[in-house]
PDB file of C-alpha atoms in Angstrom:
ATOM      1  CA  UNK A   1      -5.312 -15.550  17.778  1.00 74.00           C
ATOM      2  CA  UNK A   2      -8.289 -12.483  17.377  1.00 85.00           C
ATOM      3  CA  UNK A   3      -7.725  -9.804  15.003  1.00 93.00           C
ATOM      4  CA  UNK A   4     -10.408  -6.840  16.982  1.00 95.00           C
ATOM      5  CA  UNK A   5     -10.449  -3.484  15.279  1.00 97.00           C
ATOM      6  CA  UNK A   6     -13.959  -2.872  15.905  1.00 96.00           C
ATOM      7  CA  UNK A   7     -14.627   1.383  17.278  1.00 96.00           C
ATOM      8  CA  UNK A   8     -11.281   1.976  15.310  1.00 98.00           C
ATOM      9  CA  UNK A   9     -11.545   3.425  11.523  1.00 98.00           C
ATOM     10  CA  UNK A  10      -8.957   3.163   9.446  1.00 98.00           C
ATOM     11  CA  UNK A  11      -8.396   5.088   6.047  1.00 98.00           C
ATOM     12  CA  UNK A  12      -6.796   3.347   3.504  1.00 98.00           C
ATOM     13  CA  UNK A  13      -5.230   5.182   0.698  1.00 98.00           C
ATOM     14  CA  UNK A  14      -5.463   3.583  -2.870  1.00 97.00           C
ATOM     15  CA  UNK A  15      -8.119   1.486  -1.654  1.00 97.00           C
ATOM     16  CA  UNK A  16     -10.157   0.464  -4.777  1.00 98.00           C
ATOM     17  CA  UNK A  17      -8.143  -2.524  -6.349  1.00 96.00           C
ATOM     18  CA  UNK A  18      -5.297  -4.505  -5.494  1.00 96.00           C
ATOM     19  CA  UNK A  19      -3.392  -4.616  -2.303  1.00 97.00           C
ATOM     20  CA  UNK A  20      -5.743  -1.598  -1.215  1.00 98.00           C
ATOM     21  CA  UNK A  21      -8.283  -3.743  -2.018  1.00 98.00           C
ATOM     22  CA  UNK A  22      -7.352  -7.165  -0.168  1.00 98.00           C
ATOM     23  CA  UNK A  23      -5.809  -4.808   2.923  1.00 98.00           C
ATOM     24  CA  UNK A  24      -9.829  -2.674   3.255  1.00 98.00           C
ATOM     25  CA  UNK A  25     -11.026  -6.263   3.030  1.00 98.00           C
ATOM     26  CA  UNK A  26      -9.032  -8.096   5.884  1.00 98.00           C
ATOM     27  CA  UNK A  27      -9.491  -4.471   8.152  1.00 98.00           C
ATOM     28  CA  UNK A  28     -13.145  -4.847   7.469  1.00 98.00           C
ATOM     29  CA  UNK A  29     -13.099  -8.505   8.646  1.00 97.00           C
ATOM     30  CA  UNK A  30     -11.264  -6.699  12.021  1.00 98.00           C
ATOM     31  CA  UNK A  31     -14.662  -5.029  12.946  1.00 98.00           C
ATOM     32  CA  UNK A  32     -12.454  -1.967  11.863  1.00 98.00           C
ATOM     33  CA  UNK A  33     -14.633   0.874   9.427  1.00 98.00           C
ATOM     34  CA  UNK A  34     -13.010   1.391   7.356  1.00 98.00           C
ATOM     35  CA  UNK A  35     -12.581   4.495   4.319  1.00 98.00           C
ATOM     36  CA  UNK A  36     -12.675   3.268   1.000  1.00 98.00           C
ATOM     37  CA  UNK A  37     -10.785   6.435  -1.318  1.00 98.00           C
ATOM     38  CA  UNK A  38     -11.229   6.497  -4.980  1.00 97.00           C
ATOM     39  CA  UNK A  39     -11.186   8.958  -7.946  1.00 97.00           C
ATOM     40  CA  UNK A  40     -13.973   8.444  -9.089  1.00 97.00           C
ATOM     41  CA  UNK A  41     -17.770   7.176  -8.012  1.00 97.00           C
ATOM     42  CA  UNK A  42     -17.552   3.469  -9.554  1.00 98.00           C
ATOM     43  CA  UNK A  43     -14.302   2.886  -8.625  1.00 97.00           C
ATOM     44  CA  UNK A  44     -15.408   3.543  -5.280  1.00 98.00           C
ATOM     45  CA  UNK A  45     -18.861   2.150  -5.722  1.00 98.00           C
ATOM     46  CA  UNK A  46     -17.323  -1.747  -6.902  1.00 98.00           C
ATOM     47  CA  UNK A  47     -14.939  -1.986  -4.101  1.00 98.00           C
ATOM     48  CA  UNK A  48     -17.232  -1.118  -1.854  1.00 98.00           C
ATOM     49  CA  UNK A  49     -19.511  -3.655  -3.624  1.00 98.00           C
ATOM     50  CA  UNK A  50     -16.325  -6.492  -3.392  1.00 97.00           C
ATOM     51  CA  UNK A  51     -15.726  -5.792   0.063  1.00 98.00           C
ATOM     52  CA  UNK A  52     -19.887  -6.068   1.187  1.00 98.00           C
ATOM     53  CA  UNK A  53     -19.630  -9.659  -0.996  1.00 97.00           C
ATOM     54  CA  UNK A  54     -17.568 -10.930   0.612  1.00 95.00           C
ATOM     55  CA  UNK A  55     -18.109  -9.612   4.213  1.00 97.00           C
ATOM     56  CA  UNK A  56     -22.001  -8.810   4.621  1.00 97.00           C
ATOM     57  CA  UNK A  57     -21.678  -7.291   7.466  1.00 97.00           C
ATOM     58  CA  UNK A  58     -18.261  -5.232   6.854  1.00 98.00           C
ATOM     59  CA  UNK A  59     -18.585  -1.311   7.839  1.00 98.00           C
ATOM     60  CA  UNK A  60     -17.804   0.655   4.746  1.00 98.00           C
ATOM     61  CA  UNK A  61     -16.885   4.355   4.350  1.00 98.00           C
ATOM     62  CA  UNK A  62     -16.265   6.380   1.075  1.00 98.00           C
ATOM     63  CA  UNK A  63     -14.504   9.362  -0.556  1.00 98.00           C
ATOM     64  CA  UNK A  64     -13.864  10.720  -3.680  1.00 98.00           C
ATOM     65  CA  UNK A  65     -10.718  11.825  -4.210  1.00 98.00           C
ATOM     66  CA  UNK A  66      -7.341  12.144  -5.523  1.00 97.00           C
ATOM     67  CA  UNK A  67      -4.659  11.900  -3.051  1.00 97.00           C
ATOM     68  CA  UNK A  68      -2.340  12.595  -5.242  1.00 96.00           C
ATOM     69  CA  UNK A  69      -2.500  16.507  -4.598  1.00 97.00           C
ATOM     70  CA  UNK A  70      -3.348  18.587  -1.600  1.00 97.00           C
ATOM     71  CA  UNK A  71      -6.350  20.070  -3.022  1.00 98.00           C
ATOM     72  CA  UNK A  72      -7.860  15.851  -2.788  1.00 98.00           C
ATOM     73  CA  UNK A  73      -5.968  15.687   0.689  1.00 98.00           C
ATOM     74  CA  UNK A  74      -7.982  18.689   1.705  1.00 98.00           C
ATOM     75  CA  UNK A  75     -10.954  16.636   1.176  1.00 98.00           C
ATOM     76  CA  UNK A  76     -10.317  14.075   2.716  1.00 98.00           C
ATOM     77  CA  UNK A  77      -9.493  15.220   5.904  1.00 98.00           C
ATOM     78  CA  UNK A  78     -12.628  17.729   5.512  1.00 98.00           C
ATOM     79  CA  UNK A  79     -14.873  14.485   5.567  1.00 98.00           C
ATOM     80  CA  UNK A  80     -12.517  12.043   8.142  1.00 98.00           C
ATOM     81  CA  UNK A  81     -10.807  14.163   9.873  1.00 98.00           C
ATOM     82  CA  UNK A  82      -9.749  11.546  12.864  1.00 98.00           C
ATOM     83  CA  UNK A  83      -8.899   8.049  12.767  1.00 98.00           C
ATOM     84  CA  UNK A  84      -6.745   5.494  14.012  1.00 98.00           C
ATOM     85  CA  UNK A  85      -5.905   3.111  11.576  1.00 98.00           C
ATOM     86  CA  UNK A  86      -3.858   4.960   8.450  1.00 99.00           C
ATOM     87  CA  UNK A  87      -2.946   2.786   5.325  1.00 98.00           C
ATOM     88  CA  UNK A  88      -0.315   4.333   3.345  1.00 98.00           C
ATOM     89  CA  UNK A  89      -0.890   2.207   0.007  1.00 98.00           C
ATOM     90  CA  UNK A  90      -0.866   4.676  -2.415  1.00 98.00           C
ATOM     91  CA  UNK A  91       1.069   4.145  -5.648  1.00 96.00           C
ATOM     92  CA  UNK A  92       2.156   4.121  -9.059  1.00 95.00           C
ATOM     93  CA  UNK A  93       4.408   1.788 -10.834  1.00 92.00           C
ATOM     94  CA  UNK A  94       6.068   0.808 -14.749  1.00 90.00           C
ATOM     95  CA  UNK A  95       8.778  -0.301 -16.540  1.00 89.00           C
ATOM     96  CA  UNK A  96      11.161   1.612 -18.208  1.00 93.00           C
ATOM     97  CA  UNK A  97      14.271   2.907 -19.092  1.00 96.00           C
ATOM     98  CA  UNK A  98      16.063   5.298 -17.103  1.00 97.00           C
ATOM     99  CA  UNK A  99      17.041   7.226 -20.200  1.00 97.00           C
ATOM    100  CA  UNK A 100      12.647   8.074 -21.777  1.00 96.00           C
ATOM    101  CA  UNK A 101      11.727   8.653 -18.386  1.00 96.00           C
ATOM    102  CA  UNK A 102      11.455  12.524 -17.951  1.00 97.00           C
ATOM    103  CA  UNK A 103      11.064  15.192 -14.850  1.00 98.00           C
ATOM    104  CA  UNK A 104       7.579  14.700 -15.191  1.00 97.00           C
ATOM    105  CA  UNK A 105       6.739  11.347 -14.975  1.00 97.00           C
ATOM    106  CA  UNK A 106       9.477  11.664 -11.311  1.00 97.00           C
ATOM    107  CA  UNK A 107       7.656  13.998 -10.064  1.00 97.00           C
ATOM    108  CA  UNK A 108       4.083  12.268 -10.652  1.00 97.00           C
ATOM    109  CA  UNK A 109       6.060   8.921  -9.205  1.00 97.00           C
ATOM    110  CA  UNK A 110       7.065  11.229  -5.795  1.00 97.00           C
ATOM    111  CA  UNK A 111       3.569  13.217  -5.819  1.00 97.00           C
ATOM    112  CA  UNK A 112       2.002  10.868  -6.184  1.00 98.00           C
ATOM    113  CA  UNK A 113       3.498   7.712  -3.705  1.00 98.00           C
ATOM    114  CA  UNK A 114       5.922   9.752  -1.858  1.00 98.00           C
ATOM    115  CA  UNK A 115       3.743  12.442  -0.835  1.00 98.00           C
ATOM    116  CA  UNK A 116       0.605  11.215  -0.327  1.00 98.00           C
ATOM    117  CA  UNK A 117       1.863   9.444   2.536  1.00 98.00           C
ATOM    118  CA  UNK A 118       2.618  11.829   3.702  1.00 98.00           C
ATOM    119  CA  UNK A 119       0.147  14.714   4.000  1.00 98.00           C
ATOM    120  CA  UNK A 120      -1.885  11.829   4.972  1.00 98.00           C
ATOM    121  CA  UNK A 121      -0.197  10.497   8.422  1.00 98.00           C
ATOM    122  CA  UNK A 122       1.191  14.396   9.139  1.00 98.00           C
ATOM    123  CA  UNK A 123      -2.960  14.615   9.697  1.00 98.00           C
ATOM    124  CA  UNK A 124      -3.727  11.701  11.246  1.00 98.00           C
ATOM    125  CA  UNK A 125      -0.521  11.177  13.225  1.00 98.00           C
ATOM    126  CA  UNK A 126      -1.349  13.989  15.897  1.00 96.00           C
ATOM    127  CA  UNK A 127      -4.471  13.035  16.590  1.00 97.00           C
ATOM    128  CA  UNK A 128      -3.872   9.550  17.339  1.00 98.00           C
ATOM    129  CA  UNK A 129      -0.670  10.940  19.301  1.00 98.00           C
ATOM    130  CA  UNK A 130      -3.490  12.727  21.765  1.00 98.00           C
ATOM    131  CA  UNK A 131      -5.773   9.618  22.495  1.00 98.00           C
ATOM    132  CA  UNK A 132      -2.611   7.311  22.904  1.00 98.00           C
ATOM    133  CA  UNK A 133      -2.898   5.461  20.529  1.00 98.00           C
ATOM    134  CA  UNK A 134      -2.865   4.870  16.570  1.00 98.00           C
ATOM    135  CA  UNK A 135      -1.964   2.477  13.585  1.00 98.00           C
ATOM    136  CA  UNK A 136       0.075   4.165  10.816  1.00 99.00           C
ATOM    137  CA  UNK A 137       1.414   1.695   7.405  1.00 98.00           C
ATOM    138  CA  UNK A 138       4.047   2.400   4.249  1.00 98.00           C
ATOM    139  CA  UNK A 139       3.144  -0.052   1.623  1.00 98.00           C
ATOM    140  CA  UNK A 140       7.169   0.145   0.076  1.00 98.00           C
ATOM    141  CA  UNK A 141       8.190  -2.391  -1.962  1.00 97.00           C
ATOM    142  CA  UNK A 142      10.858  -5.094  -2.688  1.00 96.00           C
ATOM    143  CA  UNK A 143      12.078  -2.704  -4.870  1.00 95.00           C
ATOM    144  CA  UNK A 144      13.264   0.066  -2.556  1.00 96.00           C
ATOM    145  CA  UNK A 145      15.238  -1.717  -1.475  1.00 95.00           C
ATOM    146  CA  UNK A 146      17.333  -4.478  -4.814  1.00 93.00           C
ATOM    147  CA  UNK A 147      15.801  -1.057  -7.154  1.00 95.00           C
ATOM    148  CA  UNK A 148      15.373  -2.686 -10.424  1.00 94.00           C
ATOM    149  CA  UNK A 149      16.673  -1.515 -13.287  1.00 95.00           C
ATOM    150  CA  UNK A 150      14.235  -0.693 -15.432  1.00 94.00           C
ATOM    151  CA  UNK A 151      11.784   0.963 -12.338  1.00 94.00           C
ATOM    152  CA  UNK A 152      14.281   3.229 -11.104  1.00 97.00           C
ATOM    153  CA  UNK A 153      11.923   6.078 -10.438  1.00 97.00           C
ATOM    154  CA  UNK A 154       9.030   3.290  -8.819  1.00 97.00           C
ATOM    155  CA  UNK A 155      12.018   2.065  -6.660  1.00 97.00           C
ATOM    156  CA  UNK A 156      13.305   5.637  -5.776  1.00 98.00           C
ATOM    157  CA  UNK A 157      10.165   6.518  -4.090  1.00 98.00           C
ATOM    158  CA  UNK A 158       9.445   3.193  -2.201  1.00 98.00           C
ATOM    159  CA  UNK A 159      12.846   3.674  -1.187  1.00 98.00           C
ATOM    160  CA  UNK A 160      11.406   7.071   0.675  1.00 98.00           C
ATOM    161  CA  UNK A 161       8.903   5.429   1.925  1.00 98.00           C
ATOM    162  CA  UNK A 162      11.126   3.541   3.718  1.00 98.00           C
ATOM    163  CA  UNK A 163      13.048   6.582   5.028  1.00 98.00           C
ATOM    164  CA  UNK A 164       9.744   8.541   6.019  1.00 98.00           C
ATOM    165  CA  UNK A 165       7.978   5.788   7.974  1.00 98.00           C
ATOM    166  CA  UNK A 166      11.169   4.799  10.085  1.00 98.00           C
ATOM    167  CA  UNK A 167      11.631   8.430  10.603  1.00 98.00           C
ATOM    168  CA  UNK A 168       7.990   9.215  11.817  1.00 98.00           C
ATOM    169  CA  UNK A 169       8.501   6.096  13.825  1.00 98.00           C
ATOM    170  CA  UNK A 170      10.913   7.881  15.760  1.00 98.00           C
ATOM    171  CA  UNK A 171       9.693  10.970  16.037  1.00 98.00           C
ATOM    172  CA  UNK A 172       6.052   9.659  17.374  1.00 98.00           C
ATOM    173  CA  UNK A 173       7.872   7.487  20.866  1.00 98.00           C
ATOM    174  CA  UNK A 174       6.187   7.298  23.785  1.00 97.00           C
ATOM    175  CA  UNK A 175       2.536   8.016  21.688  1.00 98.00           C
ATOM    176  CA  UNK A 176       1.093   4.942  21.130  1.00 98.00           C
ATOM    177  CA  UNK A 177       1.398   5.203  17.504  1.00 98.00           C
ATOM    178  CA  UNK A 178       3.467   2.489  15.963  1.00 98.00           C
ATOM    179  CA  UNK A 179       4.838   3.988  11.973  1.00 98.00           C
ATOM    180  CA  UNK A 180       6.227   0.755  10.366  1.00 98.00           C
ATOM    181  CA  UNK A 181       5.960  -0.549   7.125  1.00 98.00           C
ATOM    182  CA  UNK A 182       5.556  -3.242   4.542  1.00 98.00           C
ATOM    183  CA  UNK A 183       7.760  -4.545   1.130  1.00 98.00           C
ATOM    184  CA  UNK A 184       5.745  -6.797  -1.349  1.00 97.00           C
ATOM    185  CA  UNK A 185       7.173  -8.299  -4.161  1.00 95.00           C
ATOM    186  CA  UNK A 186       5.030  -8.857  -7.338  1.00 93.00           C
ATOM    187  CA  UNK A 187       1.835  -9.215  -6.097  1.00 96.00           C
ATOM    188  CA  UNK A 188      -1.204 -10.797  -8.475  1.00 95.00           C
ATOM    189  CA  UNK A 189      -3.255  -7.184  -8.764  1.00 93.00           C
ATOM    190  CA  UNK A 190      -4.696  -5.942 -11.986  1.00 89.00           C
ATOM    191  CA  UNK A 191      -1.655  -3.418 -11.954  1.00 89.00           C
ATOM    192  CA  UNK A 192       0.841  -6.124 -12.489  1.00 91.00           C
ATOM    193  CA  UNK A 193      -1.450  -8.083 -15.115  1.00 92.00           C
ATOM    194  CA  UNK A 194      -1.612  -4.236 -17.284  1.00 91.00           C
ATOM    195  CA  UNK A 195       2.220  -4.593 -17.026  1.00 89.00           C
ATOM    196  CA  UNK A 196       1.999  -7.705 -18.411  1.00 93.00           C
ATOM    197  CA  UNK A 197      -0.402  -7.205 -21.409  1.00 93.00           C
ATOM    198  CA  UNK A 198       2.076  -7.413 -24.189  1.00 93.00           C
ATOM    199  CA  UNK A 199       3.853 -10.314 -22.918  1.00 93.00           C
ATOM    200  CA  UNK A 200       0.311 -11.760 -22.476  1.00 95.00           C
ATOM    201  CA  UNK A 201      -0.268 -11.432 -26.355  1.00 94.00           C
ATOM    202  CA  UNK A 202       3.409 -13.250 -27.327  1.00 93.00           C
ATOM    203  CA  UNK A 203       3.064 -15.941 -24.928  1.00 95.00           C
ATOM    204  CA  UNK A 204      -0.126 -16.868 -25.230  1.00 95.00           C
ATOM    205  CA  UNK A 205       0.414 -17.691 -21.246  1.00 95.00           C
ATOM    206  CA  UNK A 206      -3.110 -16.604 -18.166  1.00 95.00           C
ATOM    207  CA  UNK A 207      -2.719 -13.539 -16.726  1.00 95.00           C
ATOM    208  CA  UNK A 208      -1.706 -15.403 -13.619  1.00 95.00           C
ATOM    209  CA  UNK A 209       1.122 -17.666 -15.693  1.00 95.00           C
ATOM    210  CA  UNK A 210       2.567 -14.683 -16.767  1.00 97.00           C
ATOM    211  CA  UNK A 211       2.788 -13.693 -13.840  1.00 95.00           C
ATOM    212  CA  UNK A 212       4.438 -16.167 -12.299  1.00 95.00           C
ATOM    213  CA  UNK A 213       7.101 -16.659 -15.359  1.00 96.00           C
ATOM    214  CA  UNK A 214       7.376 -12.805 -15.088  1.00 94.00           C
ATOM    215  CA  UNK A 215       8.792 -13.344 -11.096  1.00 95.00           C
ATOM    216  CA  UNK A 216      11.036 -16.632 -12.270  1.00 96.00           C
ATOM    217  CA  UNK A 217      12.727 -14.252 -15.235  1.00 94.00           C
ATOM    218  CA  UNK A 218      12.787 -11.306 -13.866  1.00 91.00           C
ATOM    219  CA  UNK A 219      12.571 -11.491  -9.529  1.00 93.00           C
ATOM    220  CA  UNK A 220      14.959 -14.872  -9.879  1.00 94.00           C
ATOM    221  CA  UNK A 221      15.621 -14.684  -6.133  1.00 94.00           C
ATOM    222  CA  UNK A 222      12.076 -15.125  -5.618  1.00 95.00           C
ATOM    223  CA  UNK A 223      12.140 -17.832  -3.482  1.00 96.00           C
ATOM    224  CA  UNK A 224       7.741 -19.205  -3.911  1.00 97.00           C
ATOM    225  CA  UNK A 225       8.770 -18.419  -7.710  1.00 97.00           C
ATOM    226  CA  UNK A 226       5.213 -17.153  -7.704  1.00 97.00           C
ATOM    227  CA  UNK A 227       3.759 -13.694  -7.337  1.00 96.00           C
ATOM    228  CA  UNK A 228       1.784 -14.338  -4.299  1.00 96.00           C
ATOM    229  CA  UNK A 229      -1.491 -13.462  -3.887  1.00 97.00           C
ATOM    230  CA  UNK A 230      -3.350 -10.297  -2.218  1.00 97.00           C
ATOM    231  CA  UNK A 231      -4.448 -11.460   0.607  1.00 96.00           C
ATOM    232  CA  UNK A 232      -0.566 -12.913   1.282  1.00 97.00           C
ATOM    233  CA  UNK A 233       0.229  -9.619   1.231  1.00 97.00           C
ATOM    234  CA  UNK A 234      -2.879  -7.708   3.266  1.00 98.00           C
ATOM    235  CA  UNK A 235      -2.227 -10.020   6.263  1.00 97.00           C
ATOM    236  CA  UNK A 236       0.366  -8.877   6.802  1.00 98.00           C
ATOM    237  CA  UNK A 237      -0.670  -5.322   7.241  1.00 98.00           C
ATOM    238  CA  UNK A 238      -3.776  -6.517   8.941  1.00 98.00           C
ATOM    239  CA  UNK A 239      -2.081  -7.957  11.843  1.00 98.00           C
ATOM    240  CA  UNK A 240       0.783  -4.623  11.992  1.00 98.00           C
ATOM    241  CA  UNK A 241      -3.398  -2.570  12.110  1.00 98.00           C
ATOM    242  CA  UNK A 242      -3.925  -4.804  15.103  1.00 98.00           C
ATOM    243  CA  UNK A 243      -3.282  -3.910  18.857  1.00 97.00           C
ATOM    244  CA  UNK A 244      -1.511  -7.047  18.552  1.00 97.00           C
ATOM    245  CA  UNK A 245       1.920  -5.565  17.026  1.00 97.00           C
ATOM    246  CA  UNK A 246       2.382  -3.016  19.255  1.00 97.00           C
ATOM    247  CA  UNK A 247       5.647  -4.184  20.552  1.00 98.00           C
ATOM    248  CA  UNK A 248       6.974  -3.554  16.473  1.00 98.00           C
ATOM    249  CA  UNK A 249       7.953  -0.431  15.273  1.00 98.00           C
ATOM    250  CA  UNK A 250      10.424   1.599  12.579  1.00 98.00           C
ATOM    251  CA  UNK A 251      10.042  -1.982  10.755  1.00 98.00           C
ATOM    252  CA  UNK A 252      10.337  -2.689   7.740  1.00 97.00           C
ATOM    253  CA  UNK A 253       8.566  -6.549   7.231  1.00 97.00           C
ATOM    254  CA  UNK A 254       9.367  -7.979   4.234  1.00 96.00           C
ATOM    255  CA  UNK A 255       6.324 -10.574   2.359  1.00 97.00           C
ATOM    256  CA  UNK A 256       8.104 -10.248  -0.941  1.00 96.00           C
ATOM    257  CA  UNK A 257       8.359 -14.599  -2.087  1.00 96.00           C
ATOM    258  CA  UNK A 258      12.740 -14.511  -0.291  1.00 95.00           C
ATOM    259  CA  UNK A 259      12.893 -11.527  -3.717  1.00 94.00           C
ATOM    260  CA  UNK A 260      16.063 -10.234  -1.435  1.00 93.00           C
ATOM    261  CA  UNK A 261      18.502 -12.059  -0.869  1.00 89.00           C
ATOM    262  CA  UNK A 262      19.835 -11.136   2.543  1.00 85.00           C
ATOM    263  CA  UNK A 263      19.190 -12.036   6.712  1.00 79.00           C
ATOM    264  CA  UNK A 264      17.946  -8.856   7.694  1.00 73.00           C
ATOM    265  CA  UNK A 265      15.644  -6.731   6.911  1.00 70.00           C
TER     266      UNK A 265
END
C-alpha cells in the first residue's frame, strides 16, 4: 500500500510537538507539502529540524500564529489561503477537579480545542469542495466518549470535536471532501510527561514507565496496557489523509489501545 500525497498541501495545527508533529512527519514522508504552525519561531524551527532529521527530502513551510485566536487564524489564512488536507490537532489538556475549574479555563479549552478547528474548517473546506477533493481530520480523544472524572472540561471539548466532524461530513456530502475524527488514547507525548511530573518524582519511575503505569491505573480497560507511541497515532491520520480512504467519512476512528470498552465506534 503506497500513500502518495505529492502535490498536496497539508495544514497541521499544533504541529510543533506531540501528535501534531508526528502527523506532520508522517505526511512529509508521503510527499505532501506540510505547513508547520506554532506560536514562536523557535518552536517552529525546532519542529522543522526534527522532521528534516528523519525526512531530509521533506517539503515544509511555516507560519507563526496562535490558532487559538481569531487573529491567529487570519495570519494563517493570509499566508496559506488554500489547502488540500487539514489536520485539526491543536489542543490543550490537564487534570483538575470539576469544582475548581473556573469559567475562564472552560472558555480557554473551548476556544483552543473546538473553535480553532471550526475556524480552519470553515475556511479551507470551501476550496476543497470547489476542487472536488479534500481531507479534514479532527484529533479528538477517547476522553470525548468516556469522559474522565478528572478531565471533564477536556472531555467535553473532545466530544464537541466529534459532533463538528460528523456534522461537517454530512454538510460536504458529494463534494469529494471527507471529514473524520480520530480518537487517540493516552499517548507518550511531552504533554503527558509534563502531566505526570509529580508522579515521577514520587515513584522514581522513568517517564515511559510512569506513562504506562498511568494507563494501567487510570485507564484500566486498555487492552495494550501502555501509552501509545506518537507514530502509532499518526499512521491512522496519514491514511485518512490519503486518497485510499475515499470511502471513509463521518467516522470516529479509535486508536486508543482498546480503552473504550465497546463493540461499536
